Amino acid sequence: MNVLLVGSGGREHALAWKLAQSPLIDTLFVAPGNPGTAQIGRNLPVEALDIPRLVEVAQSERIDLVVVGPEAPLAAGLADACLKAGIPVFGPTAAAAQIESSKAFAKRLMIEAGIPTAEAHIFDDPDSAADFVRTTCRTWVVKADGLAAGKGVIVPESVGDTLDAIRMLSATRAGARLVLEERLSGPEVSLIALCDGERALPLPPAQDHKRLRDGDAGPNTGGMGAYAPAPHLTPADVTDLTAQIILPALRALQNARTPFCGALYAGLILTEQGPRVLEFNARFGDPETQAILPLLDGDLLAALAACAGNGALSDDMLRGTNNAAACVVLAAEGYPDTPRRSDVISGIASVNDPHVVIFHAGTAWKNGQLTTAGGRVLGVTGVGPTLREALARAYAAVDRISFPGMQYRRDIGAKAIQ
């Protein structure tokens, strides 16, 4: 099969790494890709949002399957364009991708489908949202309705902070509409399932670390690290949650005549009253993917192709191993606000542990040197028979890598091994 993978981050490098292992692969193209994907497949200088050009490339290169990594091209209709051109695609249509691109849409869908979630209120203007907060005298989680690259949620500590969050997010493009949500407490877990519109194949659950600094301090980011499998969920729990959350969402989307083909990501919080859905994403998580894929036995390409209609999706296509994996994100100075670029990255070549994979995210070649080119620069993933060993391998590799201003958390997975 000729495959076109769309995207340029750490998630896409991880997907390329796993797809390249498939016996079905002929040629793997990545658009636009990064220095990491260039070592695996053939990078193409086409941006992820250049939908007409991506379709042209898919036709000229006789692509058998397009795999869409990021959320923005899904929301912009890349899958729709591929399907119109008769090209199989792993990734939902723009209408189905609203489950991520509009938090208000997702919240209404959850309520109608009976999916457990937090109390929420939707506002089309910031003044109404602020009036509601003053009337209730409660602290609310404030969410921008639209896509915000993982930075559209603020968890305030007071009523005043809630009002500040409303002002801040309403000033962004994603915050033209706001969702105020009840604040819940408990461990958070990411459950991702491969979906063909009706059936779902859940992957090992993972736990992300959103805050920038140790101890869950600092601002929210796109994710500073992840580990899998999350010990909070047993295999039986995963089966139950797939039945309670993933499948009802698929049925609701199918009933709305927008069947979902792709990776459906449920961001869960495990409260004392039971699991609740904080959000849905319409694609693989980042950095969860970098921790999940090294744990999978089986042919990922065959599973994605089955979701896109080339075969039948079945529970035995992918299986989790008995290992654990941990990904530590190395971020640029100034991330998440104004990340610095063009700093030289050193030490990657000195990492020779076969149980460590280094995934490129925001990197570039400049004057013959590998440099930083984004907020999250690298994802260093260690694999081991236990989470403790996986973390030890990841952090040993991190110690060998450096670039000016490098930021990373030193407590990824720490609570799980205490």
Coordinates of C-alpha atoms in Angstrom, one line a residue:
M1 CA 0.0 0.0 0.0
N2 CA 1.1 3.6 -0.7
V3 CA 0.2 5.7 2.3
L4 CA 0.1 9.5 2.8
L5 CA 0.4 10.6 6.4
V6 CA -0.5 14.2 7.0
G7 CA 1.1 16.2 9.7
S8 CA 4.5 17.3 11.1
G9 CA 4.6 16.7 14.9
G10 CA 5.7 14.0 17.3
R11 CA 2.4 12.2 16.9
E12 CA 3.0 11.9 13.1
H13 CA 6.6 10.7 13.7
A14 CA 5.2 8.0 16.0
L15 CA 2.6 7.0 13.5
A16 CA 5.2 6.9 10.7
W17 CA 7.4 4.7 12.8
K18 CA 4.6 2.2 13.5
L19 CA 3.1 2.3 9.9
A20 CA 6.6 1.6 8.4
Q21 CA 6.7 -1.7 10.3
S22 CA 3.7 -3.0 8.4
P23 CA 4.2 -5.8 5.8
L24 CA 1.6 -4.0 3.8
I25 CA 3.5 -0.8 3.3
D26 CA 5.0 0.0 -0.1
T27 CA 5.8 3.7 0.1
L28 CA 5.1 6.0 3.0
F29 CA 4.8 9.7 2.2
V30 CA 4.5 12.3 4.9
A31 CA 3.3 15.9 4.3
P32 CA 5.0 18.0 5.4
G33 CA 6.7 15.7 7.9
N34 CA 9.8 16.6 10.0
P35 CA 13.5 15.4 10.2
G36 CA 12.3 12.3 12.1
T37 CA 9.8 11.2 9.5
A38 CA 12.4 11.9 6.8
Q39 CA 14.4 8.9 8.2
I40 CA 11.4 6.6 7.7
G41 CA 9.4 7.7 4.7
R42 CA 9.5 10.4 2.0
N43 CA 8.6 13.9 3.2
L44 CA 6.6 16.1 0.8
P45 CA 6.7 19.9 1.0
V46 CA 2.9 20.3 1.3
E47 CA 1.3 21.9 4.4
A48 CA -1.3 20.0 6.3
L49 CA -4.0 22.6 5.5
D50 CA -3.3 22.7 1.8
I51 CA -6.2 20.4 1.0
P52 CA -6.3 20.8 -2.8
R53 CA -2.6 20.1 -3.1
L54 CA -2.8 17.1 -0.7
V55 CA -5.6 15.6 -2.8
E56 CA -3.5 16.1 -6.0
V57 CA -0.6 14.4 -4.4
A58 CA -2.7 11.5 -3.3
Q59 CA -4.0 11.1 -6.8
S60 CA -0.6 11.4 -8.5
E61 CA 1.2 9.1 -6.1
R62 CA -1.6 6.5 -6.3
I63 CA -2.2 6.7 -2.6
D64 CA -4.2 3.7 -1.2
L65 CA -4.8 5.3 2.2
V66 CA -4.5 8.9 3.6
V67 CA -3.9 9.0 7.4
V68 CA -4.7 12.4 9.0
G69 CA -2.8 13.3 12.1
P70 CA -3.7 16.8 13.3
E71 CA -7.2 18.1 14.1
A72 CA -7.0 21.3 12.0
P73 CA -7.1 19.7 8.6
L74 CA -9.9 17.4 9.8
A75 CA -12.0 20.4 10.8
A76 CA -11.2 22.0 7.5
G77 CA -12.5 19.1 5.6
L78 CA -9.5 17.1 4.4
A79 CA -11.3 13.8 4.8
D80 CA -14.3 15.1 2.9
A81 CA -12.1 16.1 0.0
C82 CA -10.4 12.7 -0.1
L83 CA -13.7 10.8 0.0
K84 CA -15.0 13.0 -2.8
A85 CA -12.0 12.1 -4.9
G86 CA -12.5 8.4 -4.1
I87 CA -9.4 8.1 -1.9
P88 CA -9.7 6.0 1.3
V89 CA -9.0 8.1 4.4
F90 CA -8.5 7.4 8.1
G91 CA -9.9 10.5 9.8
P92 CA -13.5 11.8 10.2
T93 CA -15.3 14.2 8.0
A94 CA -15.6 17.8 9.1
A95 CA -19.1 17.2 10.4
A96 CA -18.0 14.3 12.5
A97 CA -14.9 16.1 13.6
Q98 CA -17.1 18.7 15.3
I99 CA -16.9 16.3 18.3
E100 CA -13.5 18.0 18.8
S101 CA -13.7 21.3 16.8
S102 CA -16.8 22.4 18.8
K103 CA -17.0 21.8 22.5
A104 CA -20.6 22.9 22.5
F105 CA -21.4 20.3 19.8
A106 CA -19.6 17.6 21.8
K107 CA -21.4 18.6 25.0
R108 CA -24.8 18.5 23.4
L109 CA -24.0 15.1 21.8
M110 CA -22.9 13.7 25.2
I111 CA -26.1 14.8 26.9
E112 CA -28.4 13.5 24.1
A113 CA -26.5 10.1 24.0
G114 CA -26.5 9.7 27.8
I115 CA -22.7 9.8 28.0
P116 CA -21.6 10.7 31.6
T117 CA -20.1 14.2 31.6
A118 CA -19.8 17.3 33.7
E119 CA -22.6 19.9 34.1
A120 CA -22.0 22.6 31.5
H121 CA -23.4 25.9 30.2
I122 CA -22.9 27.3 26.7
F123 CA -22.6 31.1 26.0
D124 CA -22.4 32.9 22.8
D125 CA -21.0 36.1 24.3
P126 CA -18.6 36.8 27.2
D127 CA -20.9 39.2 29.0
S128 CA -23.6 36.5 29.5
A129 CA -21.0 34.1 30.7
A130 CA -19.6 36.6 33.2
D131 CA -23.2 37.4 34.4
F132 CA -23.8 33.7 35.0
V133 CA -20.6 33.4 37.0
R134 CA -21.5 36.4 39.2
T135 CA -25.0 35.0 39.7
T136 CA -23.9 31.5 40.7
C137 CA -20.9 32.7 42.7
R138 CA -19.1 29.5 41.7
T139 CA -15.8 28.7 40.1
W140 CA -16.2 27.2 36.7
V141 CA -13.8 25.6 34.2
V142 CA -13.7 27.9 31.2
K143 CA -13.4 26.3 27.7
A144 CA -13.1 28.0 24.3
D145 CA -15.6 26.3 21.9
G146 CA -13.2 26.0 19.0
L147 CA -9.8 24.5 18.3
A148 CA -7.0 26.0 20.4
A149 CA -4.1 23.5 20.0
G150 CA -4.6 22.1 23.5
K151 CA -4.5 25.6 25.1
G152 CA -8.2 26.5 25.1
V153 CA -9.1 25.4 28.6
I154 CA -8.5 27.3 31.9
V155 CA -9.1 25.8 35.3
P156 CA -9.6 28.8 37.7
E157 CA -9.2 28.7 41.4
S158 CA -11.8 31.4 42.3
V159 CA -14.7 33.4 40.9
G160 CA -12.4 36.2 40.0
D161 CA -10.1 33.8 38.2
T162 CA -13.1 32.5 36.3
L163 CA -14.0 36.0 35.1
D164 CA -10.4 36.6 34.1
A165 CA -10.4 33.3 32.1
I166 CA -13.6 34.4 30.3
R167 CA -12.0 37.7 29.3
M168 CA -8.8 35.9 28.2
L169 CA -10.4 33.1 26.1
S170 CA -13.2 35.3 24.6
A171 CA -10.4 37.4 23.1
T172 CA -9.2 34.5 21.0
R173 CA -10.5 33.2 17.7
A174 CA -11.4 29.9 19.3
G175 CA -13.4 31.6 22.1
A176 CA -16.1 33.3 20.1
R177 CA -18.4 30.8 22.0
L178 CA -17.6 29.7 25.6
V179 CA -18.4 26.6 27.6
L180 CA -18.5 26.9 31.4
E181 CA -18.1 23.5 33.0
E182 CA -18.4 22.1 36.5
R183 CA -15.0 21.4 38.0
L184 CA -14.5 17.8 38.8
S185 CA -11.7 16.0 40.7
G186 CA -9.9 12.7 40.1
P187 CA -7.3 11.1 38.0
E188 CA -7.5 11.9 34.3
V189 CA -7.1 9.1 31.7
S190 CA -7.0 9.2 27.9
L191 CA -8.9 6.4 26.1
I192 CA -8.4 6.2 22.3
A193 CA -10.3 3.8 20.1
L194 CA -9.9 3.1 16.4
C195 CA -13.4 3.4 14.8
D196 CA -15.0 2.4 11.5
G197 CA -18.2 4.2 12.1
E198 CA -19.9 1.4 14.0
R199 CA -17.2 -0.7 15.7
A200 CA -14.4 0.4 18.0
L201 CA -11.0 -1.1 18.8
P202 CA -9.8 0.5 22.1
L203 CA -6.0 1.0 22.6
P204 CA -4.2 0.8 25.9
P205 CA -5.3 3.7 28.1
A206 CA -2.7 6.5 28.7
Q207 CA -2.2 9.4 31.1
D208 CA -1.1 12.8 29.8
H209 CA 0.6 15.6 31.8
K210 CA -0.8 18.9 30.6
R211 CA 0.8 21.4 32.9
L212 CA 4.2 22.8 32.0
R213 CA 6.0 22.2 35.3
D214 CA 6.5 19.5 37.9
G215 CA 3.6 19.0 40.4
D216 CA 1.1 20.1 37.8
A217 CA 2.1 23.7 38.1
G218 CA 2.3 26.4 35.5
P219 CA 0.1 26.9 32.4
N220 CA -1.7 24.3 30.3
T221 CA 0.3 23.0 27.3
G222 CA -0.3 20.6 24.5
G223 CA 1.1 17.9 26.7
M224 CA 4.5 17.6 28.5
G225 CA 4.6 13.8 28.6
A226 CA 2.5 10.6 28.9
Y227 CA 2.7 7.0 30.0
A228 CA 0.8 3.9 29.2
P229 CA -1.0 1.8 30.2
A230 CA -2.6 4.0 32.8
P231 CA -3.0 1.8 36.0
H232 CA -6.3 3.4 36.8
L233 CA -8.1 1.3 34.3
T234 CA -8.1 -2.5 34.0
P235 CA -8.8 -4.3 30.7
A236 CA -12.3 -4.9 32.0
D237 CA -12.7 -1.2 32.7
V238 CA -11.6 -0.4 29.1
T239 CA -14.2 -2.8 27.8
D240 CA -16.9 -1.2 29.9
L241 CA -16.0 2.3 29.0
T242 CA -15.9 1.5 25.4
A243 CA -19.5 0.3 25.7
Q244 CA -20.6 3.3 27.9
I245 CA -18.8 6.1 26.1
I246 CA -17.2 5.3 22.8
L247 CA -20.0 3.2 21.2
P248 CA -22.8 5.6 22.2
A249 CA -20.8 8.5 20.7
L250 CA -20.4 6.5 17.5
R251 CA -24.1 5.7 17.4
A252 CA -25.1 9.3 18.0
L253 CA -22.8 10.5 15.1
Q254 CA -24.1 7.8 12.8
N255 CA -27.7 8.8 13.7
A256 CA -26.8 12.3 12.7
R257 CA -25.6 11.0 9.3
T258 CA -22.1 11.9 10.1
P259 CA -20.4 8.4 10.8
F260 CA -17.0 8.6 12.5
C261 CA -14.1 6.9 10.9
G262 CA -10.8 7.6 12.7
A263 CA -9.3 7.7 16.2
L264 CA -11.9 8.8 18.7
Y265 CA -10.2 10.1 21.9
A266 CA -12.2 10.3 25.1
G267 CA -10.5 12.5 27.8
L268 CA -11.9 11.0 31.0
I269 CA -11.8 12.0 34.7
L270 CA -12.4 9.2 37.2
T271 CA -14.5 10.9 39.9
E272 CA -15.8 9.3 43.1
Q273 CA -19.2 9.2 41.3
G274 CA -17.8 7.3 38.3
P275 CA -16.0 8.2 35.1
R276 CA -17.0 11.4 33.3
V277 CA -16.0 12.7 29.8
L278 CA -14.1 16.0 29.9
E279 CA -13.7 16.2 26.1
F280 CA -13.6 14.2 22.9
N281 CA -10.8 14.5 20.3
A282 CA -11.2 13.4 16.7
R283 CA -7.7 12.0 16.3
F284 CA -4.8 10.4 18.1
G285 CA -3.5 12.2 21.1
D286 CA -0.2 14.0 21.3
P287 CA 1.9 12.9 23.3
E288 CA -0.2 9.8 24.2
T289 CA 0.4 8.3 20.8
Q290 CA 4.2 8.3 21.5
A291 CA 3.5 6.1 24.6
I292 CA 0.8 3.9 23.2
L293 CA 2.1 2.8 19.8
P294 CA 5.4 1.2 21.2
L295 CA 3.1 -1.1 23.2
L296 CA 1.1 -2.5 20.3
D297 CA 1.5 -5.9 18.7
G298 CA -0.1 -6.2 15.3
D299 CA -0.4 -4.3 12.1
L300 CA -1.5 -0.7 12.6
L301 CA -1.8 -0.1 8.9
A302 CA -4.1 -3.0 8.4
A303 CA -6.3 -1.7 11.3
L304 CA -6.4 1.8 9.9
A305 CA -7.2 0.5 6.5
A306 CA -10.0 -1.6 7.9
C307 CA -11.5 1.5 9.6
A308 CA -11.4 3.3 6.2
G309 CA -13.4 0.4 4.6
N310 CA -10.6 -1.7 3.3
G311 CA -11.5 -4.8 5.3
A312 CA -13.3 -5.5 8.5
L313 CA -12.2 -4.0 11.8
S314 CA -11.8 -6.7 14.5
D315 CA -10.8 -6.9 18.1
D316 CA -7.8 -9.1 17.4
M317 CA -6.0 -6.8 14.9
L318 CA -4.0 -5.0 17.6
R319 CA -3.1 -6.2 21.1
G320 CA -1.3 -4.5 24.0
T321 CA 1.9 -6.1 25.2
N322 CA 2.7 -6.6 28.9
N323 CA 5.2 -3.7 28.8
A324 CA 4.9 -0.1 29.9
A325 CA 6.0 3.0 28.0
A326 CA 6.7 6.6 29.1
C327 CA 7.2 9.7 26.9
V328 CA 9.0 12.8 28.2
V329 CA 8.5 15.9 26.1
L330 CA 11.5 18.3 25.7
A331 CA 10.1 21.8 25.1
A332 CA 11.8 25.0 23.8
E333 CA 12.5 28.0 26.0
G334 CA 9.4 30.2 26.2
Y335 CA 6.9 27.4 25.5
P336 CA 3.9 27.5 25.6
D337 CA 3.7 31.3 25.0
T338 CA 6.5 32.3 22.7
P339 CA 8.9 29.3 22.1
R340 CA 12.4 30.1 20.9
R341 CA 13.5 28.6 17.7
S342 CA 16.8 27.8 15.9
D343 CA 18.7 26.5 18.9
V344 CA 21.1 23.6 18.1
I345 CA 20.1 20.2 19.5
S346 CA 22.9 18.0 20.8
G347 CA 23.2 14.5 22.0
I348 CA 20.6 12.5 20.1
A349 CA 23.2 10.4 18.4
S350 CA 24.6 9.3 21.8
V351 CA 21.3 7.6 22.8
N352 CA 21.9 4.0 21.9
D353 CA 19.4 2.2 24.1
P354 CA 17.3 -0.1 21.9
H355 CA 14.4 0.4 24.3
V356 CA 14.2 4.1 23.7
V357 CA 12.7 5.8 20.7
I358 CA 13.1 9.6 20.1
F359 CA 10.2 11.2 18.2
H360 CA 10.8 14.5 16.5
A361 CA 8.1 17.2 17.0
G362 CA 9.4 20.7 16.5
T363 CA 12.8 20.2 14.8
A364 CA 14.4 21.4 11.5
W365 CA 17.7 21.2 9.7
K366 CA 19.5 24.5 9.6
N367 CA 23.0 25.0 8.2
G368 CA 23.6 21.3 8.5
Q369 CA 22.5 21.1 12.2
L370 CA 19.4 19.9 13.9
T371 CA 17.7 22.8 15.5
T372 CA 14.5 23.6 17.5
A373 CA 11.6 24.7 15.3
G374 CA 8.6 24.6 17.6
G375 CA 7.3 24.6 21.2
R376 CA 7.5 20.9 21.8
V377 CA 10.8 19.8 20.3
L378 CA 11.2 16.1 21.0
G379 CA 9.4 13.2 22.7
V380 CA 11.7 10.7 24.4
T381 CA 9.9 7.4 24.9
G382 CA 11.3 4.6 27.0
V383 CA 9.8 1.0 27.1
G384 CA 10.2 -1.5 29.8
P385 CA 8.5 -4.4 31.6
T386 CA 7.4 -1.9 34.3
L387 CA 6.6 1.8 34.3
R388 CA 9.5 2.4 36.6
E389 CA 12.0 0.9 34.2
A390 CA 10.4 2.6 31.2
L391 CA 10.7 6.0 33.0
A392 CA 14.3 5.2 34.0
R393 CA 15.2 4.5 30.3
A394 CA 13.5 7.6 29.1
Y395 CA 15.1 10.0 31.6
A396 CA 18.5 8.4 31.1
A397 CA 18.2 9.3 27.4
V398 CA 16.9 12.8 28.3
D399 CA 20.1 13.3 30.2
R400 CA 22.1 12.9 27.0
I401 CA 20.2 15.5 25.0
S402 CA 20.5 19.2 25.3
F403 CA 19.6 22.5 23.7
P404 CA 19.6 26.0 25.2
G405 CA 16.6 26.7 27.4
M406 CA 15.4 23.1 27.2
Q407 CA 12.3 22.5 29.5
Y408 CA 10.9 19.2 30.6
R409 CA 9.0 17.7 33.5
R410 CA 10.9 15.4 35.9
D411 CA 7.8 13.9 37.3
I412 CA 6.1 12.1 34.4
G413 CA 4.4 9.0 35.8
A414 CA 5.7 9.7 39.3
K415 CA 2.3 9.4 41.0
A416 CA 1.8 6.0 39.3
I417 CA 5.0 4.5 40.8
Q418 CA 4.7 5.9 44.3

